[in-house]
Every structure is written in C-alpha cells, then in structure tokens.
mmCIF file of C-alpha atoms and ligand atoms in Angstrom:
data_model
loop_
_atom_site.group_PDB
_atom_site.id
_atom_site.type_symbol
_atom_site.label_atom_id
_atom_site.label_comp_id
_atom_site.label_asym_id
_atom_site.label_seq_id
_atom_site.Cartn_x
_atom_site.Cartn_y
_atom_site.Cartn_z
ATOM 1 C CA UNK A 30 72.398 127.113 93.234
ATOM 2 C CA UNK A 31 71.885 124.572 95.827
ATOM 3 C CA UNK A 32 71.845 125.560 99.477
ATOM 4 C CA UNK A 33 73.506 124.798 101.557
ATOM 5 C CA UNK A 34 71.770 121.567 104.742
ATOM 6 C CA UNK A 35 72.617 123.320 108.114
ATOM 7 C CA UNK A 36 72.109 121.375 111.407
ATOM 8 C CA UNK A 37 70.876 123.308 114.235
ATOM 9 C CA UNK A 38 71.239 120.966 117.819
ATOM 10 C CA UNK A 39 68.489 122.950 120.153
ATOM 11 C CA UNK A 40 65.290 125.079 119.649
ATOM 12 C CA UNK A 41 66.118 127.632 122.388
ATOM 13 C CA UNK A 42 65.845 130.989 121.443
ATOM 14 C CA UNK A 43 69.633 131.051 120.098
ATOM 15 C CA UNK A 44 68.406 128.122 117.861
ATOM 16 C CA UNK A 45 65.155 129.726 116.277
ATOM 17 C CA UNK A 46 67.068 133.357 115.755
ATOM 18 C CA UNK A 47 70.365 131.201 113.916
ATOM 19 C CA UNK A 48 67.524 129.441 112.313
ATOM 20 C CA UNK A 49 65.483 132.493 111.424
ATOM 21 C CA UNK A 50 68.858 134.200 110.237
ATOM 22 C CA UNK A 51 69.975 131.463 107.693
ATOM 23 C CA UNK A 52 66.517 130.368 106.084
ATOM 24 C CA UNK A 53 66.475 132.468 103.371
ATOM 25 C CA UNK A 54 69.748 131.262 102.519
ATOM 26 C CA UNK A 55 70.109 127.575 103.875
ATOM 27 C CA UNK A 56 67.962 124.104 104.145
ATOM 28 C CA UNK A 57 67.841 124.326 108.090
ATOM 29 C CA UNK A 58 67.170 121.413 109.795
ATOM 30 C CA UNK A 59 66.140 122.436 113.621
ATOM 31 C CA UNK A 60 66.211 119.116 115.994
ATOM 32 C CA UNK A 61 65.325 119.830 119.760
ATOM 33 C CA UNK A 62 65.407 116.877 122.408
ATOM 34 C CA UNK A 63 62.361 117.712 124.955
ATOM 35 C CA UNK A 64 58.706 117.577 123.469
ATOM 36 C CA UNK A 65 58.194 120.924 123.665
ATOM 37 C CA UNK A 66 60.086 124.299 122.067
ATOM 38 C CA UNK A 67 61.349 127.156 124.762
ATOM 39 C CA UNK A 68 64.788 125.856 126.018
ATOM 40 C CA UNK A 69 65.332 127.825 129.099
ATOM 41 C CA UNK A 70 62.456 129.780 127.926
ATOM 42 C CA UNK A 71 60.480 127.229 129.460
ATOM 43 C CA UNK A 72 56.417 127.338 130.436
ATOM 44 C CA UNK A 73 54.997 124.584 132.366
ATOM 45 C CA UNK A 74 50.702 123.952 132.687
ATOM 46 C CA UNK A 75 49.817 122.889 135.971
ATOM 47 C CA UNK A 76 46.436 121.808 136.661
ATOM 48 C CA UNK A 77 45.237 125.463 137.369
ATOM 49 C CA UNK A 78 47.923 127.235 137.157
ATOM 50 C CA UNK A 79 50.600 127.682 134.926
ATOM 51 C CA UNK A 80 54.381 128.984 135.774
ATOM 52 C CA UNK A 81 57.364 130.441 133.507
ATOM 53 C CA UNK A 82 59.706 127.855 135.494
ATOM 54 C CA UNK A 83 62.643 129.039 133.469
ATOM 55 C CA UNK A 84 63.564 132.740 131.497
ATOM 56 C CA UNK A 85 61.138 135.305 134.416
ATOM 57 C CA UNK A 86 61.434 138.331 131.278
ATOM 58 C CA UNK A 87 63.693 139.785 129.306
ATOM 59 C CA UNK A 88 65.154 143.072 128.424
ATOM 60 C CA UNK A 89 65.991 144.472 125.205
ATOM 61 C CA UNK A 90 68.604 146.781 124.902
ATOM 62 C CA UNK A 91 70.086 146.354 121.347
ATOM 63 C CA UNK A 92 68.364 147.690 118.248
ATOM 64 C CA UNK A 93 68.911 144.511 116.285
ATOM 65 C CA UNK A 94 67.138 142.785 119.429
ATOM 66 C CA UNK A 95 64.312 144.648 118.911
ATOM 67 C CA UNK A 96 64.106 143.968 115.348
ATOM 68 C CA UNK A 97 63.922 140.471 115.621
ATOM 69 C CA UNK A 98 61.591 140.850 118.142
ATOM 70 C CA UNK A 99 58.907 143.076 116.091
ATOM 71 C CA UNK A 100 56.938 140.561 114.197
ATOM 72 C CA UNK A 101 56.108 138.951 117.690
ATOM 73 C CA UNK A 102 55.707 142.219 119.333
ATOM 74 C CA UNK A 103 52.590 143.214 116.449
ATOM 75 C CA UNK A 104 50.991 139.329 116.720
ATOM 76 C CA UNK A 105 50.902 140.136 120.567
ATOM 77 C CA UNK A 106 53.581 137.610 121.628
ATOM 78 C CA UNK A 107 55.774 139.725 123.096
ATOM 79 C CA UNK A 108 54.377 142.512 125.552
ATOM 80 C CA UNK A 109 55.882 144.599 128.980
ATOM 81 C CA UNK A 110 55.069 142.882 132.462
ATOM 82 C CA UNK A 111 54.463 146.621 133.968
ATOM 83 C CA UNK A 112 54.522 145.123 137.581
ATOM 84 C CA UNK A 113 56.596 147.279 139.620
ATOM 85 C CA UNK A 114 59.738 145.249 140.950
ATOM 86 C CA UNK A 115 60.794 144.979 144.567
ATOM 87 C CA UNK A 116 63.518 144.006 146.542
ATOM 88 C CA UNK A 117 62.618 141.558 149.428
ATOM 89 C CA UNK A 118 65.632 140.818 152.192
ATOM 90 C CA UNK A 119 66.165 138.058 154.651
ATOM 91 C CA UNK A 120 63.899 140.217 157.656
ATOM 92 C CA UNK A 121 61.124 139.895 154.991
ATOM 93 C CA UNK A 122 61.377 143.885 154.410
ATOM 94 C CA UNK A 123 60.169 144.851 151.608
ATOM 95 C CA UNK A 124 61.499 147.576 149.276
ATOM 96 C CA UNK A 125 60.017 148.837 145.631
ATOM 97 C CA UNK A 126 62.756 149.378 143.343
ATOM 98 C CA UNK A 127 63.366 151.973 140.662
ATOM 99 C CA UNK A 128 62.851 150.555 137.169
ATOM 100 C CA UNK A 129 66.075 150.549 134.898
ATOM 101 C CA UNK A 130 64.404 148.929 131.884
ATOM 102 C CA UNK A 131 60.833 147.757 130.613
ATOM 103 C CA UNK A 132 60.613 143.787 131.252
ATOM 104 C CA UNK A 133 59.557 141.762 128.511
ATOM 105 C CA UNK A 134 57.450 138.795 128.792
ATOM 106 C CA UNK A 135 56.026 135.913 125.844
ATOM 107 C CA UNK A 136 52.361 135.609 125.661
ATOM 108 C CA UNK A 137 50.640 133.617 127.078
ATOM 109 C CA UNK A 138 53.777 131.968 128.604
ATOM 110 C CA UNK A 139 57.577 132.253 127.984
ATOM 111 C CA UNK A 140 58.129 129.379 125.745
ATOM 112 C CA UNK A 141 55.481 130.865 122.604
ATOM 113 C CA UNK A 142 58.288 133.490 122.138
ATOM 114 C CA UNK A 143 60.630 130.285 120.825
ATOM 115 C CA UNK A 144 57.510 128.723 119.091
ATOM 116 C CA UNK A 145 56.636 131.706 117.451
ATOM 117 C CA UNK A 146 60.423 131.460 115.397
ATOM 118 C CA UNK A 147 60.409 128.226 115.440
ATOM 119 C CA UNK A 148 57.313 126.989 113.388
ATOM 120 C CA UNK A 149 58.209 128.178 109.843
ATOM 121 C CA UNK A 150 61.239 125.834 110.838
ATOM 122 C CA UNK A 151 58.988 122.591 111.203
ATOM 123 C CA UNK A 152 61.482 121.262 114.497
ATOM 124 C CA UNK A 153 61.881 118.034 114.917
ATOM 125 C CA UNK A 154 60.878 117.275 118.584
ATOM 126 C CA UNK A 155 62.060 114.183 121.001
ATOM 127 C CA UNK A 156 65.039 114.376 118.716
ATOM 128 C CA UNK A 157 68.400 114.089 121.230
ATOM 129 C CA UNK A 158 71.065 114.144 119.271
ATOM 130 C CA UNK A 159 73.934 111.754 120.953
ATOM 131 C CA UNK A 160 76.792 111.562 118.028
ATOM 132 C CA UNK A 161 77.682 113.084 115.181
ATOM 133 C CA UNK A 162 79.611 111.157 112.776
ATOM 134 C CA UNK A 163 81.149 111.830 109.374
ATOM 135 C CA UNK A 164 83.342 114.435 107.814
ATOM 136 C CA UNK A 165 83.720 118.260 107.727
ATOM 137 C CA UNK A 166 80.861 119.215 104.875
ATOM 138 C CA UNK A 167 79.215 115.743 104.970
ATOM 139 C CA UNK A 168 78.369 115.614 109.094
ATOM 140 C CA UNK A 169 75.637 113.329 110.265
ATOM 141 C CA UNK A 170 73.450 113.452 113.408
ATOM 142 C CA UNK A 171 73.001 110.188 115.276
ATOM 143 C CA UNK A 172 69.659 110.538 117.351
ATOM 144 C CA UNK A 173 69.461 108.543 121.290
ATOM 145 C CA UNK A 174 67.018 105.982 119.141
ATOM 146 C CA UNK A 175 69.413 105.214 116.539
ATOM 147 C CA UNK A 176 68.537 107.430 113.699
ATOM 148 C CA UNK A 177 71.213 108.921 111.078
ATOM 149 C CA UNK A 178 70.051 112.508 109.917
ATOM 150 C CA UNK A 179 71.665 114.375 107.210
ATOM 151 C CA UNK A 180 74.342 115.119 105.623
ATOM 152 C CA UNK A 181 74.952 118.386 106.563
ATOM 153 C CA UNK A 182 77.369 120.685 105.201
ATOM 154 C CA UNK A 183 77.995 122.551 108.321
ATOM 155 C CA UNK A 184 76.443 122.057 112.020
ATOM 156 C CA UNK A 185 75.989 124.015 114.810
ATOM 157 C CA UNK A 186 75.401 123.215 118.436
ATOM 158 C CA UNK A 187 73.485 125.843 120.313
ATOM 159 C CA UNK A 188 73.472 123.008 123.477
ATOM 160 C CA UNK A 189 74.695 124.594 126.689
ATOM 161 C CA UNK A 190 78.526 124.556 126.685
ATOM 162 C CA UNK A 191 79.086 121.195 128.490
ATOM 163 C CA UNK A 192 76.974 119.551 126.393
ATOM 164 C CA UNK A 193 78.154 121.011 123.218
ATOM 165 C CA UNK A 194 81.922 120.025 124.158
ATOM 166 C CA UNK A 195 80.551 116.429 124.658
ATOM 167 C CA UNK A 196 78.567 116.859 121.420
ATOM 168 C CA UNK A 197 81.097 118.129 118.624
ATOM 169 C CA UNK A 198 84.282 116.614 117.164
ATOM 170 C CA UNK A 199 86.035 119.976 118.078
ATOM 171 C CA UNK A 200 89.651 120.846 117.590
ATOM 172 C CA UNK A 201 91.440 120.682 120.878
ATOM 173 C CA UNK A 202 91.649 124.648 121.188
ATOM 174 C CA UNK A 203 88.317 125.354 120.631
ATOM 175 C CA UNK A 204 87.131 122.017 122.388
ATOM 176 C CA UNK A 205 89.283 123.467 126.043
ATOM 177 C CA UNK A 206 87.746 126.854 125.564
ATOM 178 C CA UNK A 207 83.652 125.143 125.307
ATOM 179 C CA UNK A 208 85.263 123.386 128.628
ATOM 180 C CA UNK A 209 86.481 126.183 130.480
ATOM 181 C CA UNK A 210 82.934 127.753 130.427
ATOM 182 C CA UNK A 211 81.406 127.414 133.705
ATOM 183 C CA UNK A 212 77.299 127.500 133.847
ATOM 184 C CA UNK A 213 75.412 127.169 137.224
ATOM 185 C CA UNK A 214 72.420 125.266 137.827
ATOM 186 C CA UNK A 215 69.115 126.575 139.474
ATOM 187 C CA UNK A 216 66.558 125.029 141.319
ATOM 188 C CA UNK A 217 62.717 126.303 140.503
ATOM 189 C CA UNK A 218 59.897 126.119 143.164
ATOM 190 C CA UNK A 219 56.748 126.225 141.424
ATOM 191 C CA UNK A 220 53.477 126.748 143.729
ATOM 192 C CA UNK A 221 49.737 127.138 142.910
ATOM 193 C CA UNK A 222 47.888 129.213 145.713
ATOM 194 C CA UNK A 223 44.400 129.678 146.212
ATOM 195 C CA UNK A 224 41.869 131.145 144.366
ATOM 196 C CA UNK A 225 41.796 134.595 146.799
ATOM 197 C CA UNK A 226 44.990 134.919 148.026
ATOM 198 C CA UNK A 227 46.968 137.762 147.539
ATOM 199 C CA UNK A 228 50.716 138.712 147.649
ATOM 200 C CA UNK A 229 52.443 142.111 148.386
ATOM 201 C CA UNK A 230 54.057 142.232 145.433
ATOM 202 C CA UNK A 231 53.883 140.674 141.968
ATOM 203 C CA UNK A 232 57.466 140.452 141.433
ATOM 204 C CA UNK A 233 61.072 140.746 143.662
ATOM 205 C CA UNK A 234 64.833 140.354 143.699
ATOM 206 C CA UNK A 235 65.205 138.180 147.085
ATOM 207 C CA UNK A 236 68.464 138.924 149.342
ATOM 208 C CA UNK A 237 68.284 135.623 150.969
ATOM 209 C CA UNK A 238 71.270 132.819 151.483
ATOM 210 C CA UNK A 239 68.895 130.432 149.373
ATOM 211 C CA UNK A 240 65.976 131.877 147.901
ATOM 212 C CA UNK A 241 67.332 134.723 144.728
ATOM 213 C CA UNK A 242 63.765 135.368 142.973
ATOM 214 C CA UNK A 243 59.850 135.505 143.794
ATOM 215 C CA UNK A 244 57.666 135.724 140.907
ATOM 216 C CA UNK A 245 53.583 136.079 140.516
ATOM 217 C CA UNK A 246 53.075 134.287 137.499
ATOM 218 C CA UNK A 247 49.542 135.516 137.393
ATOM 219 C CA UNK A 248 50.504 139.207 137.635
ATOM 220 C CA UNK A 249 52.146 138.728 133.916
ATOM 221 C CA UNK A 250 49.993 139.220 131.039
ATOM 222 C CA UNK A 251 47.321 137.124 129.408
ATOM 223 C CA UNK A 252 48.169 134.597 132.124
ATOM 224 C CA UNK A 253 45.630 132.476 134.210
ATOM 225 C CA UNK A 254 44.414 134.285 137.060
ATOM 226 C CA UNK A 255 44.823 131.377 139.625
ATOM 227 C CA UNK A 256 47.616 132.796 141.902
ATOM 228 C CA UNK A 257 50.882 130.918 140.786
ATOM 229 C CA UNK A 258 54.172 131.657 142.225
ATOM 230 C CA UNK A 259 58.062 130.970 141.016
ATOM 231 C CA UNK A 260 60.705 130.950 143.299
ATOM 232 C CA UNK A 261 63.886 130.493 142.258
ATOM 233 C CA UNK A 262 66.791 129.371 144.162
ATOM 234 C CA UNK A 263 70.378 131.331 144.678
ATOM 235 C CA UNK A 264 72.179 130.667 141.678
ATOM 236 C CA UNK A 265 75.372 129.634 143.888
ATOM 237 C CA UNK A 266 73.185 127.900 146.779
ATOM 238 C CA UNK A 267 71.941 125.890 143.824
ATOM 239 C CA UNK A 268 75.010 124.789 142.134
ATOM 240 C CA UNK A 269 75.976 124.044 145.695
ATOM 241 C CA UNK A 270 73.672 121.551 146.304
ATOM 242 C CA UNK A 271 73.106 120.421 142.442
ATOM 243 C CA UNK A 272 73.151 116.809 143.437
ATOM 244 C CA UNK A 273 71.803 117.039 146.614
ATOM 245 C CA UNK A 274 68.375 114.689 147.008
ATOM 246 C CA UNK A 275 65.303 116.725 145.466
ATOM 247 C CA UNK A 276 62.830 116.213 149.037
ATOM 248 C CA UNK A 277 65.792 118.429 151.089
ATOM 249 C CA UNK A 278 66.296 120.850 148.199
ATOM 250 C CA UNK A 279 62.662 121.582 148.369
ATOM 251 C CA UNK A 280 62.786 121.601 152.290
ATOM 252 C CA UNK A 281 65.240 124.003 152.323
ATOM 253 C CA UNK A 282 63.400 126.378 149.796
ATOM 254 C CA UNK A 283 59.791 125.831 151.848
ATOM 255 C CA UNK A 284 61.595 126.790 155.002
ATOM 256 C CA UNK A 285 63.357 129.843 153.370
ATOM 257 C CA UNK A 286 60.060 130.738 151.967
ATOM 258 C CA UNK A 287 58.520 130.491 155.582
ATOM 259 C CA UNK A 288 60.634 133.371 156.796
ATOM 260 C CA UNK A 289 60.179 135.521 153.650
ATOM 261 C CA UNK A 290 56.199 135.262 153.427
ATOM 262 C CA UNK A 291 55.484 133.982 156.683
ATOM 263 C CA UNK A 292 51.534 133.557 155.403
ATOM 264 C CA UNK A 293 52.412 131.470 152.631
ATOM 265 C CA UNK A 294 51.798 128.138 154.403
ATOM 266 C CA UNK A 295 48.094 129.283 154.522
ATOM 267 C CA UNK A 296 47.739 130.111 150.900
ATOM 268 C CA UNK A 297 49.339 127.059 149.232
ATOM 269 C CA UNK A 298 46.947 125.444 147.207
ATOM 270 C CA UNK A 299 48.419 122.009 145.771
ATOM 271 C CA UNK A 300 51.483 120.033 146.565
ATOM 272 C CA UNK A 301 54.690 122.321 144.960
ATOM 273 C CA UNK A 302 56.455 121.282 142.211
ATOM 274 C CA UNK A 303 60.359 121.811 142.237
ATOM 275 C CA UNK A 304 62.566 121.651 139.351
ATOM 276 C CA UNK A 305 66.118 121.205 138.880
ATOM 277 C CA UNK A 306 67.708 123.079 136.257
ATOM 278 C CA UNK A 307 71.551 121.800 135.603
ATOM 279 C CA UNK A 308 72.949 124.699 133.399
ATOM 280 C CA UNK A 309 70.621 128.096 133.991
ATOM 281 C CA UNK A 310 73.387 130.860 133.778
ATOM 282 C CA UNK A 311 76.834 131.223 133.108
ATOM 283 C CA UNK A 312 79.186 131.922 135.629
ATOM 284 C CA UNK A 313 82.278 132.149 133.245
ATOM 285 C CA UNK A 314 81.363 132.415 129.882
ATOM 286 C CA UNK A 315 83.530 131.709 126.785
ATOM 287 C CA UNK A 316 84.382 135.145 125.965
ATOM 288 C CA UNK A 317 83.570 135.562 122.365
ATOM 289 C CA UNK A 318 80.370 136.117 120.986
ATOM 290 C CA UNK A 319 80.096 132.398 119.232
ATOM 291 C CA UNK A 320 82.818 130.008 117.771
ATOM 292 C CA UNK A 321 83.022 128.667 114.396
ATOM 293 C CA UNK A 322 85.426 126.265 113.242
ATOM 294 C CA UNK A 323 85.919 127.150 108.720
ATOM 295 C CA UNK A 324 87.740 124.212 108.261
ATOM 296 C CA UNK A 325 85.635 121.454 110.480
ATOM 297 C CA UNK A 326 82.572 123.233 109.650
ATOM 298 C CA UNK A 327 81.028 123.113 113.267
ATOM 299 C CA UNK A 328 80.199 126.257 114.916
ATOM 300 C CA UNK A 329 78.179 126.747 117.742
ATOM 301 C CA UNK A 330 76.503 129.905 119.937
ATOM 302 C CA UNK A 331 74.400 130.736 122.797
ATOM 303 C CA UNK A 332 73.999 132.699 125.806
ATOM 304 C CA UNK A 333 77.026 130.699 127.782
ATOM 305 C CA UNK A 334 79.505 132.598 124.734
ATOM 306 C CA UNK A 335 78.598 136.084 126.348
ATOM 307 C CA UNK A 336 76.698 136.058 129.558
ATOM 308 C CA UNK A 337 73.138 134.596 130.538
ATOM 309 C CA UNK A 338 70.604 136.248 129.708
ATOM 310 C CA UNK A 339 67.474 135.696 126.679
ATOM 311 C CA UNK A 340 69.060 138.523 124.841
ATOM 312 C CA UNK A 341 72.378 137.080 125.119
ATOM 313 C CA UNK A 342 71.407 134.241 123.363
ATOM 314 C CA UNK A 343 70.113 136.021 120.534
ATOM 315 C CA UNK A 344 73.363 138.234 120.344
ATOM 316 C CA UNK A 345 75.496 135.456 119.847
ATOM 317 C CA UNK A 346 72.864 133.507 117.414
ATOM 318 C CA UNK A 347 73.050 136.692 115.641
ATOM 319 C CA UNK A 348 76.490 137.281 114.904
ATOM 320 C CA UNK A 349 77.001 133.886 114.404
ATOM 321 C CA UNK A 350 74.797 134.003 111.551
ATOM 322 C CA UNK A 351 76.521 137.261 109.956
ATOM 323 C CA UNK A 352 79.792 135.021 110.172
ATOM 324 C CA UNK A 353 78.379 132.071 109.031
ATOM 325 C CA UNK A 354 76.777 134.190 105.859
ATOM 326 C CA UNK A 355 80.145 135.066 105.200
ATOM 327 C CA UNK A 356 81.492 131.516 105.293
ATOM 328 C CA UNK A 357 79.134 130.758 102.815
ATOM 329 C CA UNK A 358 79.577 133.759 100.812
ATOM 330 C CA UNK A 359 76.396 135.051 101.146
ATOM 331 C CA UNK A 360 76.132 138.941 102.337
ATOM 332 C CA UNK A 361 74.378 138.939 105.487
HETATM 333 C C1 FAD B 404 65.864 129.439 136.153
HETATM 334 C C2 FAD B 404 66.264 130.400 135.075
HETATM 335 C C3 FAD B 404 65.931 131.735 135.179
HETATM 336 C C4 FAD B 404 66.304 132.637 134.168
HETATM 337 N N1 FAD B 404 65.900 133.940 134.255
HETATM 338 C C5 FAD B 404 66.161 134.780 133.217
HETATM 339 C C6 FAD B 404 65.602 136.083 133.183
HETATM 340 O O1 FAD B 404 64.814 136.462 134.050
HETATM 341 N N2 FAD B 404 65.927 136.892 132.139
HETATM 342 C C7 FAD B 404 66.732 136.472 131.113
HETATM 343 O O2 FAD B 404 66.971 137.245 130.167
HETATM 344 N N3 FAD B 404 67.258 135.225 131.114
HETATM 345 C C8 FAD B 404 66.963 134.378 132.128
HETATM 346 N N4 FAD B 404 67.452 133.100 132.105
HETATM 347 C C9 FAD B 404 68.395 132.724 131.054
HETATM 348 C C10 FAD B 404 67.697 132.459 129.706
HETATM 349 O O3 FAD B 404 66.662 131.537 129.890
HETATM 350 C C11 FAD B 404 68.755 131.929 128.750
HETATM 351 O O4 FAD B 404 69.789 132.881 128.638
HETATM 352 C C12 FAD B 404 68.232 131.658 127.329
HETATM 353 O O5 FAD B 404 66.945 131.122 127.334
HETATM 354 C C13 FAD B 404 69.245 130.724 126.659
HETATM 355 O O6 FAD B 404 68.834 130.405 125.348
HETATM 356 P P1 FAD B 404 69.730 129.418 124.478
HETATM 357 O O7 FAD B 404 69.005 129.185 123.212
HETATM 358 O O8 FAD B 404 71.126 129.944 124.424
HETATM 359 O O9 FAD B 404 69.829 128.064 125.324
HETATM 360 P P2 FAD B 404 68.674 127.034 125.747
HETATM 361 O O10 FAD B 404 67.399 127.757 125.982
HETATM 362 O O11 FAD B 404 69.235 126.213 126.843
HETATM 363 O O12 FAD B 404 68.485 126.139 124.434
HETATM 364 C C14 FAD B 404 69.298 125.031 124.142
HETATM 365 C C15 FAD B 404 68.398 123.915 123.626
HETATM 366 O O13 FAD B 404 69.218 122.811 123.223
HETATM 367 C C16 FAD B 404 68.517 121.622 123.521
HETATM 368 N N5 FAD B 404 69.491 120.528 123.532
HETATM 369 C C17 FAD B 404 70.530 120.351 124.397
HETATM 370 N N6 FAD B 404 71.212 119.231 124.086
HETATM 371 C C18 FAD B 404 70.591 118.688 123.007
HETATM 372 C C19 FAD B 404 70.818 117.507 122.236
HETATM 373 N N7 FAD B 404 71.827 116.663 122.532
HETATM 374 N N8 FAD B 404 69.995 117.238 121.187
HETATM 375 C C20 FAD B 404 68.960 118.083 120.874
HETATM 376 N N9 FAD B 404 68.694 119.208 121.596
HETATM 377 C C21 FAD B 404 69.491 119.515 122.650
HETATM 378 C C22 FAD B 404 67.899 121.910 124.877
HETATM 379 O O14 FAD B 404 66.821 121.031 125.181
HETATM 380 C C23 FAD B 404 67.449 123.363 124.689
HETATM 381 O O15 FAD B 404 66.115 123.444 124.222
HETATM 382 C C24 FAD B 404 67.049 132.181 133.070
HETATM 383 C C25 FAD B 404 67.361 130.818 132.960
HETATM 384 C C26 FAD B 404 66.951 129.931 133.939
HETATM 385 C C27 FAD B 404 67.221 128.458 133.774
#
C-alpha cells in the first residue's frame, strides 16, 4: 500500500516528534523556514561564547516523554544541568531554591535535541511556507520564493498559533479558536563575559519588573567555558514593549541588570546581543491538546494547544499523531 505524503510546516520539537511518530507509516515531508533546526529550542555561536537564547531546559514528567527522549539520552544529547537554582529579587538578594524536578538540557546546545529527530527526516531548510493551495487530500505548499511542493494528502502546521491561523484554509470554528490563542513575546539578552569572571550563581528565577531569568550558559554541560550569560526579559514587560525600538529595549534590560549584579558592567566582555522573540509562551492557550480537521485534512499541534513549555510541545505532537494514526487507519 502506498503511504500516505504528510506536510509538516516547522522543525521545532513538536515537528520532529509528529515527524518521528508518523515515519514508519507516512512519506513525511519536514519544511522549516530559518537555516537552522531548534525552533524555540534555539542555540546561537557567538564568537567565544555560545548561548541557549531560547528553551533554558526542560523537564520531563510524562513517561511517554521520557521515551521519546531515550535514544538521545544514551547518544549523550540529552543530560541534567545539576546547577542548583536560585531565586534573585529586585534588592539583588539572593536565595537557593529547593529543586522540584531534574532540568534537562541538549548537548552541546539546545537546538541538537531538534536535530537529533530531525535528521532521519532530511528537513528542508530556508523553506517558509507562505500559501497553501489546493484541495483537502491533494494540498500544496507554496514556498516565499515561489516554489509548489507536494501534493499532500494531509498537512499539518506546527507554526505558532498566529501564524498557523494565517497559514491554513481552516473552517471558521477551528480558524476563531487558533485566533483566540494568545502567545507572548520575550526579549533575550545575550552577553559574553570575560575569561575569569565569575557569577554567584549559575542559574535564577529573577523577581524583577523587567528582567524574569539569569542563566550561565557555561555552567550547562559540554558547553564552552567562556562565561556566557542569558537574560531573559518578563514575559509581560516584553509583550509590553514588543514593538518598542530594540536600542531602549536593551537599555532597559542593561539598567535592570545594573541593579541585579551591580559588578556586571566590569565583567562584560563584547558588545551584547539582544533578541526579540515575537511568540515565546502562551498566555491563553487553545485548550485541547492539538486540532485536526477529518474532512479538510489539516491538523496542526504545538506547545500554544496546552501550555508553553518543550514538553508541551511534544504532548500535543504526540497525541496528535495517535489521532492522526487513527485517521489513517493505522494503530498507533
Ligand atoms: C525565550 C524563551 C524561553 C523559554 N524557556 C523555556 C524553558 O526554560 N523550558 C521549557 O520547557 N520551555 C521554554 N520555552 C518554550 C519552548 O521553547 C517551547 O515550548 C517549544 O520549544 C515549542 O516547540 P514547538 O515545536 O511547539 O514550536 P517552535 O519551536 O516555535 O517550532 C515551530 C517552528 O515552525 C517554524 N515555522 C513557523 N512558520 C513557518 C512557515 N511559514 N514555514 C516554515 N516554517 C515555519 C519556526 O521557524 C519554528 O522552527 C521557552 C521559549 C522561549 C522563546
């Protein structure tokens, strides 16, 4: 029997799970827009350092999580960031907290956990997908440069929810329920420091009306040991100030910084690097754990269908898959 060409829009990690899922039992064609694989699971090489600008770690709580995850826990790729965790607050007090859960981490950055499933795959990178055109069971991709891929017999969108309701020829229900999700954005301070300097912690929860993380990139494992922190901004502050102009973002963040590590200015190394990320969590997600449309043959999943976090993402990938097995009549 044939099987079935399946579409997959985005190699996050929802996209390389789905992906994963369905090869044995579907021709999976995995396009991702950027040059590189990771999604929010993102990795960026500086010229010394490098800095998990997206995803800090992750936590993995469901069996089936851990499942998936066990190939690329015995190759190495996945591993425990044992740094303890702290809390910082706004009078730059520092607090250790007690661990809940082990904190997971890809090796040697975050984005190798998403290459890791995506490979067997063969994504096609630079690919943005901008259309898709056709019918239900003979859909075609339409790429920014022009390109017609396909057809597909069923595609799925694993595109942050705005950009999977501009994306796919929904029905109106399931089109206004990909629209009522709300996702925040987050802005991402990344700074090299010098060779010696050292921080007095590795990694904290900030209470601070701007600054919400502090990372040491270099405490994680099988990292470069230049000194390489991530600060992210307040979730809320962020989405806030989302269009505000990139020079007072970072001025902001450099002067909250000043208060919270008052040495800092003395250890910075090269100029810092901020990034602006547009959807990094959901603040209302879509309530069920992916959507799938039988008769349209779209479907799409991610972390925005159940909450905002790397295992998230694979939840929803997952179940999506079980479903979409189904469709196809294929037991899971
Ligand atoms: C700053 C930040 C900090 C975070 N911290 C944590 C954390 O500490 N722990 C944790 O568990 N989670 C964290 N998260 C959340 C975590 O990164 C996400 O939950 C998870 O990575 C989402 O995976 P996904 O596959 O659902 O989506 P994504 O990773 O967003 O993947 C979607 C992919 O679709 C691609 N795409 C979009 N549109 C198109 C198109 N038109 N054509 C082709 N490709 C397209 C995108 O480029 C992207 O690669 C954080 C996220 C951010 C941004």
């Amino acid at each position: 029997m044939m099987k079935p060409e399946i579409a997959i829009i985005g190699a996050g990690l929802a996209g390389v799970a789905l992906a994963t899922r369905l090869a044995p039992h579907a021709e999976i064609t995995l396009v991702e827009k950027s040059r590189g694989l990771g999604g929010r699971m993102a990795t960026r090489r500086g010229e010394s350092a490098g800095f998990d600008h997206g995803a800090q770690y992750f936590t993995i709580r469901h069996p089936a999580f851990h499942d998936f995850l066990e190939p690329a826990m015995e190759r190495g790729v996945v591993e425990v960031w044992d740094a303890p965790l702290h809390r910082l607050n706004a009078a730059a007090k520092l607090e250790k907290l007690e661990d809940r859960s082990p904190r997971f981490v890809a090796n040697p950055g975050m984005n190798a956990l998403v290459r890791f499933f995506a490979e067997p795959h063969k994504p096609r990178l630079n690919t943005k997908i901008v259309g898709v055109e056709g019918k239900p069971g003979h859909w075609g991709l339409r790429t920014e440069d022009d390109q017609r891929l396909g057809p597909f017999a069923w595609i799925v969108s694993t595109a942050p929810a705005p950009q999977t309701a501009d994306l796919l020829p929904l029905a109106p229900d399931d089109a206004a329920a990909v629209r009522s999700v709300e996702m925040h954005g987050c802005f991402t301070l990344m700074i090299a420091l010098g060779e010696a300097s050292s921080l007095p912690f590795s990694a904290a929860q900030v209470e601070h009306p701007v600054i919400g993380w502090i990372g040491a990139n270099h405490s994680k494992p099988e990292r470069a040991s230049t000194p390489a922190l991530v600060v992210h901004a307040r979730n809320d502050w962020s989405q806030e100030h989302l269009e505000a102009p990139l020079p007072w973002v970072e001025a902001q963040m450099m002067q909250a910084l000043a208060t919270l590590l008052p040495d800092l200015a003395d250890l910075i190394a090269a100029t810092p690097v901020l990034h602006r990320w547009k959807y990094a969590s959901t603040a209302t997600p879509l309530g069920s754990p992916f959507l799938l449309d039988p008769n349209r043959h779209l479907a799409a999943c991610g972390d925005w269908c159940i909450g905002n976090r790397v295992e998230a993402a694979f939840q929803s990938a997952d179940a999506l898959a079980a479903s979409l097995l189904t469709q196809l009549e294929i037991e899971p």
